mmCIF file of C-alpha atoms in Angstrom:
data_model
loop_
_atom_site.group_PDB
_atom_site.id
_atom_site.type_symbol
_atom_site.label_atom_id
_atom_site.label_comp_id
_atom_site.label_asym_id
_atom_site.label_seq_id
_atom_site.Cartn_x
_atom_site.Cartn_y
_atom_site.Cartn_z
ATOM 1 C CA UNK A 183 -22.167 30.722 7.069
ATOM 2 C CA UNK A 184 -22.052 29.222 3.736
ATOM 3 C CA UNK A 185 -21.823 25.700 2.779
ATOM 4 C CA UNK A 186 -18.479 23.708 2.963
ATOM 5 C CA UNK A 187 -16.917 22.947 -0.255
ATOM 6 C CA UNK A 188 -17.182 19.369 -1.039
ATOM 7 C CA UNK A 189 -13.898 17.652 -1.859
ATOM 8 C CA UNK A 190 -13.497 14.202 -2.968
ATOM 9 C CA UNK A 191 -9.759 12.704 -2.871
ATOM 10 C CA UNK A 192 -8.893 9.376 -4.577
ATOM 11 C CA UNK A 193 -5.631 7.655 -4.506
ATOM 12 C CA UNK A 194 -4.514 6.170 -7.747
ATOM 13 C CA UNK A 195 -2.711 2.873 -7.479
ATOM 14 C CA UNK A 196 -5.067 0.046 -6.299
ATOM 15 C CA UNK A 197 -7.877 2.589 -6.016
ATOM 16 C CA UNK A 198 -8.458 3.932 -9.330
ATOM 17 C CA UNK A 199 -6.580 1.254 -10.750
ATOM 18 C CA UNK A 200 -6.409 -2.499 -10.281
ATOM 19 C CA UNK A 201 -2.744 -2.498 -9.368
ATOM 20 C CA UNK A 202 0.532 -0.561 -8.864
ATOM 21 C CA UNK A 203 1.406 1.460 -12.158
ATOM 22 C CA UNK A 204 4.929 1.835 -11.245
ATOM 23 C CA UNK A 205 5.961 -1.589 -12.512
ATOM 24 C CA UNK A 206 3.669 -1.394 -15.485
ATOM 25 C CA UNK A 207 4.972 2.095 -16.690
ATOM 26 C CA UNK A 208 8.544 0.875 -16.304
ATOM 27 C CA UNK A 209 7.768 -2.419 -18.396
ATOM 28 C CA UNK A 210 5.840 -0.136 -20.842
ATOM 29 C CA UNK A 211 8.596 2.458 -21.135
ATOM 30 C CA UNK A 212 11.776 0.715 -20.727
ATOM 31 C CA UNK A 213 10.992 -3.040 -22.082
ATOM 32 C CA UNK A 214 10.675 -6.535 -20.466
ATOM 33 C CA UNK A 215 14.467 -7.106 -20.341
ATOM 34 C CA UNK A 216 15.552 -3.952 -18.738
ATOM 35 C CA UNK A 217 12.677 -4.150 -16.419
ATOM 36 C CA UNK A 218 13.694 -7.545 -15.175
ATOM 37 C CA UNK A 219 17.445 -6.687 -14.956
ATOM 38 C CA UNK A 220 16.835 -3.551 -13.040
ATOM 39 C CA UNK A 221 14.503 -5.104 -10.735
ATOM 40 C CA UNK A 222 16.959 -8.042 -9.988
ATOM 41 C CA UNK A 223 19.490 -5.344 -9.312
ATOM 42 C CA UNK A 224 17.400 -3.550 -6.758
ATOM 43 C CA UNK A 225 16.096 -6.688 -5.143
ATOM 44 C CA UNK A 226 17.748 -6.356 -1.926
ATOM 45 C CA UNK A 227 16.669 -2.882 -1.563
ATOM 46 C CA UNK A 228 12.897 -3.832 -2.429
ATOM 47 C CA UNK A 229 13.123 -6.626 0.247
ATOM 48 C CA UNK A 230 14.251 -4.273 2.825
ATOM 49 C CA UNK A 231 11.587 -1.711 1.982
ATOM 50 C CA UNK A 232 8.864 -4.456 1.979
ATOM 51 C CA UNK A 233 10.341 -5.455 5.509
ATOM 52 C CA UNK A 234 10.001 -1.713 6.397
ATOM 53 C CA UNK A 235 13.666 -1.351 7.016
ATOM 54 C CA UNK A 236 14.498 0.960 4.372
ATOM 55 C CA UNK A 237 12.296 3.852 3.373
ATOM 56 C CA UNK A 238 9.694 3.595 0.559
ATOM 57 C CA UNK A 239 10.476 7.108 -0.608
ATOM 58 C CA UNK A 240 14.052 6.554 -0.907
ATOM 59 C CA UNK A 241 13.569 3.076 -2.572
ATOM 60 C CA UNK A 242 11.332 4.242 -5.096
ATOM 61 C CA UNK A 243 13.645 7.231 -6.093
ATOM 62 C CA UNK A 244 16.530 4.857 -6.732
ATOM 63 C CA UNK A 245 14.555 2.655 -8.816
ATOM 64 C CA UNK A 246 13.299 5.551 -10.612
ATOM 65 C CA UNK A 247 16.509 6.971 -11.110
ATOM 66 C CA UNK A 248 17.873 3.666 -12.515
ATOM 67 C CA UNK A 249 15.425 3.474 -15.192
ATOM 68 C CA UNK A 250 14.621 7.310 -15.956
ATOM 69 C CA UNK A 251 17.947 9.341 -15.195
ATOM 70 C CA UNK A 252 18.915 11.377 -18.239
ATOM 71 C CA UNK A 253 15.684 10.898 -20.173
ATOM 72 C CA UNK A 254 14.506 13.932 -21.781
ATOM 73 C CA UNK A 255 11.430 15.686 -20.494
ATOM 74 C CA UNK A 256 9.974 15.333 -23.653
ATOM 75 C CA UNK A 257 10.674 11.620 -24.057
ATOM 76 C CA UNK A 258 9.298 11.101 -20.600
ATOM 77 C CA UNK A 259 6.193 13.232 -20.936
ATOM 78 C CA UNK A 260 5.332 11.309 -24.463
ATOM 79 C CA UNK A 261 5.760 8.072 -22.800
ATOM 80 C CA UNK A 262 3.585 8.940 -19.869
ATOM 81 C CA UNK A 263 0.655 10.103 -22.433
ATOM 82 C CA UNK A 264 1.188 6.746 -24.544
ATOM 83 C CA UNK A 265 1.207 4.741 -21.390
ATOM 84 C CA UNK A 266 -2.137 6.014 -20.062
ATOM 85 C CA UNK A 267 -3.886 5.737 -23.633
ATOM 86 C CA UNK A 268 -2.645 2.192 -24.004
ATOM 87 C CA UNK A 269 -3.430 0.859 -20.521
ATOM 88 C CA UNK A 270 -6.861 2.354 -19.689
ATOM 89 C CA UNK A 271 -7.522 -1.289 -19.062
ATOM 90 C CA UNK A 272 -5.929 -0.866 -15.452
ATOM 91 C CA UNK A 273 -8.748 1.476 -14.542
ATOM 92 C CA UNK A 274 -11.007 0.134 -11.674
ATOM 93 C CA UNK A 275 -14.324 1.182 -13.454
ATOM 94 C CA UNK A 276 -16.570 1.083 -10.344
ATOM 95 C CA UNK A 277 -14.108 3.614 -8.354
ATOM 96 C CA UNK A 278 -13.831 5.592 -11.642
ATOM 97 C CA UNK A 279 -17.840 6.028 -11.574
ATOM 98 C CA UNK A 280 -17.466 7.236 -8.168
ATOM 99 C CA UNK A 281 -15.184 9.796 -9.298
ATOM 100 C CA UNK A 282 -17.109 11.051 -12.284
ATOM 101 C CA UNK A 283 -20.301 11.050 -9.914
ATOM 102 C CA UNK A 284 -18.491 13.375 -7.604
ATOM 103 C CA UNK A 285 -17.561 15.608 -10.561
ATOM 104 C CA UNK A 286 -21.176 15.779 -11.846
ATOM 105 C CA UNK A 287 -22.330 16.535 -8.344
ATOM 106 C CA UNK A 288 -20.144 19.592 -8.237
ATOM 107 C CA UNK A 289 -17.349 18.443 -5.780
ATOM 108 C CA UNK A 290 -13.719 19.613 -6.414
ATOM 109 C CA UNK A 291 -11.952 16.342 -7.189
ATOM 110 C CA UNK A 292 -8.176 15.483 -6.482
ATOM 111 C CA UNK A 293 -6.210 12.566 -7.104
ATOM 112 C CA UNK A 294 -3.519 12.334 -4.381
ATOM 113 C CA UNK A 295 -0.695 9.703 -5.282
ATOM 114 C CA UNK A 296 2.601 8.486 -4.572
ATOM 115 C CA UNK A 297 3.112 7.639 -8.403
ATOM 116 C CA UNK A 298 4.664 10.143 -10.582
ATOM 117 C CA UNK A 299 2.103 12.650 -11.534
ATOM 118 C CA UNK A 300 3.175 12.935 -15.314
ATOM 119 C CA UNK A 301 1.760 9.299 -15.783
ATOM 120 C CA UNK A 302 -1.393 9.816 -13.566
ATOM 121 C CA UNK A 303 -2.251 12.929 -15.347
ATOM 122 C CA UNK A 304 -2.902 11.643 -18.767
ATOM 123 C CA UNK A 305 -5.336 9.010 -17.443
ATOM 124 C CA UNK A 306 -7.472 11.851 -15.766
ATOM 125 C CA UNK A 307 -6.647 15.158 -17.616
ATOM 126 C CA UNK A 308 -9.702 16.913 -16.197
ATOM 127 C CA UNK A 309 -8.775 16.123 -12.663
ATOM 128 C CA UNK A 310 -6.296 17.945 -10.276
ATOM 129 C CA UNK A 311 -3.359 15.418 -9.533
ATOM 130 C CA UNK A 312 -0.930 15.796 -6.522
ATOM 131 C CA UNK A 313 1.627 13.381 -7.032
ATOM 132 C CA UNK A 314 5.345 12.965 -6.501
ATOM 133 C CA UNK A 315 7.131 14.917 -9.186
ATOM 134 C CA UNK A 316 10.146 14.015 -11.103
ATOM 135 C CA UNK A 317 13.125 16.704 -10.932
ATOM 136 C CA UNK A 318 13.918 18.016 -14.419
ATOM 137 C CA UNK A 319 17.259 20.172 -15.046
ATOM 138 C CA UNK A 320 17.987 21.573 -18.308
ATOM 139 C CA UNK A 321 15.303 19.413 -19.851
ATOM 140 C CA UNK A 322 16.579 16.026 -18.598
ATOM 141 C CA UNK A 323 15.259 14.034 -15.787
ATOM 142 C CA UNK A 324 17.945 13.773 -13.038
ATOM 143 C CA UNK A 325 16.441 10.693 -11.463
ATOM 144 C CA UNK A 326 15.576 12.592 -8.274
ATOM 145 C CA UNK A 327 12.074 13.578 -7.072
ATOM 146 C CA UNK A 328 11.462 17.260 -7.009
ATOM 147 C CA UNK A 329 8.935 16.726 -4.042
ATOM 148 C CA UNK A 330 8.750 14.372 -1.250
ATOM 149 C CA UNK A 331 7.296 10.758 -2.112
ATOM 150 C CA UNK A 332 3.571 11.563 -1.872
ATOM 151 C CA UNK A 333 2.892 9.069 0.603
ATOM 152 C CA UNK A 334 1.580 8.648 4.157
ATOM 153 C CA UNK A 335 1.433 11.911 5.999
ATOM 154 C CA UNK A 336 2.797 13.465 2.932
ATOM 155 C CA UNK A 337 -0.581 12.960 1.145
ATOM 156 C CA UNK A 338 -2.214 14.984 4.040
ATOM 157 C CA UNK A 339 0.456 17.831 3.917
ATOM 158 C CA UNK A 340 -0.074 18.386 -0.091
ATOM 159 C CA UNK A 341 -3.730 18.326 0.519
ATOM 160 C CA UNK A 342 -3.791 20.950 3.161
ATOM 161 C CA UNK A 343 -1.277 22.937 1.111
ATOM 162 C CA UNK A 344 -3.955 23.216 -1.756
ATOM 163 C CA UNK A 345 -7.153 23.590 0.059
ATOM 164 C CA UNK A 346 -7.431 27.295 1.472
ATOM 165 C CA UNK A 347 -11.103 27.238 2.465
ATOM 166 C CA UNK A 348 -13.525 25.219 4.695
ATOM 167 C CA UNK A 349 -14.312 21.842 3.305
ATOM 168 C CA UNK A 350 -15.963 18.761 3.660
ATOM 169 C CA UNK A 351 -13.549 16.150 2.677
ATOM 170 C CA UNK A 352 -14.281 12.444 1.367
ATOM 171 C CA UNK A 353 -11.347 10.334 0.526
ATOM 172 C CA UNK A 354 -10.743 7.022 -1.046
ATOM 173 C CA UNK A 355 -7.766 4.756 -0.632
ATOM 174 C CA UNK A 356 -6.585 1.313 -0.363
ATOM 175 C CA UNK A 357 -3.224 0.766 1.158
ATOM 176 C CA UNK A 358 -1.051 1.807 4.279
ATOM 177 C CA UNK A 359 0.121 4.696 2.177
ATOM 178 C CA UNK A 360 -3.321 6.008 2.253
ATOM 179 C CA UNK A 361 -3.911 5.356 6.229
ATOM 180 C CA UNK A 362 -3.163 8.969 7.407
ATOM 181 C CA UNK A 363 -5.224 10.611 4.571
ATOM 182 C CA UNK A 364 -8.241 8.436 5.381
ATOM 183 C CA UNK A 365 -7.944 9.056 8.971
ATOM 184 C CA UNK A 366 -7.636 12.752 8.558
ATOM 185 C CA UNK A 367 -10.681 13.140 5.965
ATOM 186 C CA UNK A 368 -14.093 13.871 7.182
ATOM 187 C CA UNK A 369 -15.107 10.652 5.694
ATOM 188 C CA UNK A 370 -12.491 7.852 4.813
ATOM 189 C CA UNK A 371 -13.450 5.027 2.524
ATOM 190 C CA UNK A 372 -10.819 1.923 2.258
ATOM 191 C CA UNK A 373 -11.544 0.212 -1.366
#
């Protein structure tokens, strides 16, 4: 029997970065005034989410829709690339070093994140990203998600969907959204 494939999985926000990139991306793409106004409008919903009285994925989708519904796919993709290029300072170098070492060791490396995959991928163009996907219709963002929010148990489901062979899985995460993934992996490490 052959050796199991080594797979190393990283969360993005708070694990590979120093903080959540949703807020930083909205500020970057929409500007400070729009950011402040949009978050003030959604403050009651955000409070309910923090109190775990309203679903995390639904809250995120409503906020995302407010800011990006109607954007062209091209405009959004360009903003994502420019954001990654200008926000490399958000990366947590110690964890990035672990990711690069895993690549050098021949492991299959995945980033599994609740963030929108389009702004994560430009940070790590050589890594497979499983993230929340924005829905696009006729070249325009609808404001809805094409996939479920990649959070909690959804992270495990998405990884199981893409791994077809016996594997030894190491996972790194930092928040309650990573609990199921860290518990499911052969070795889970909280950063």
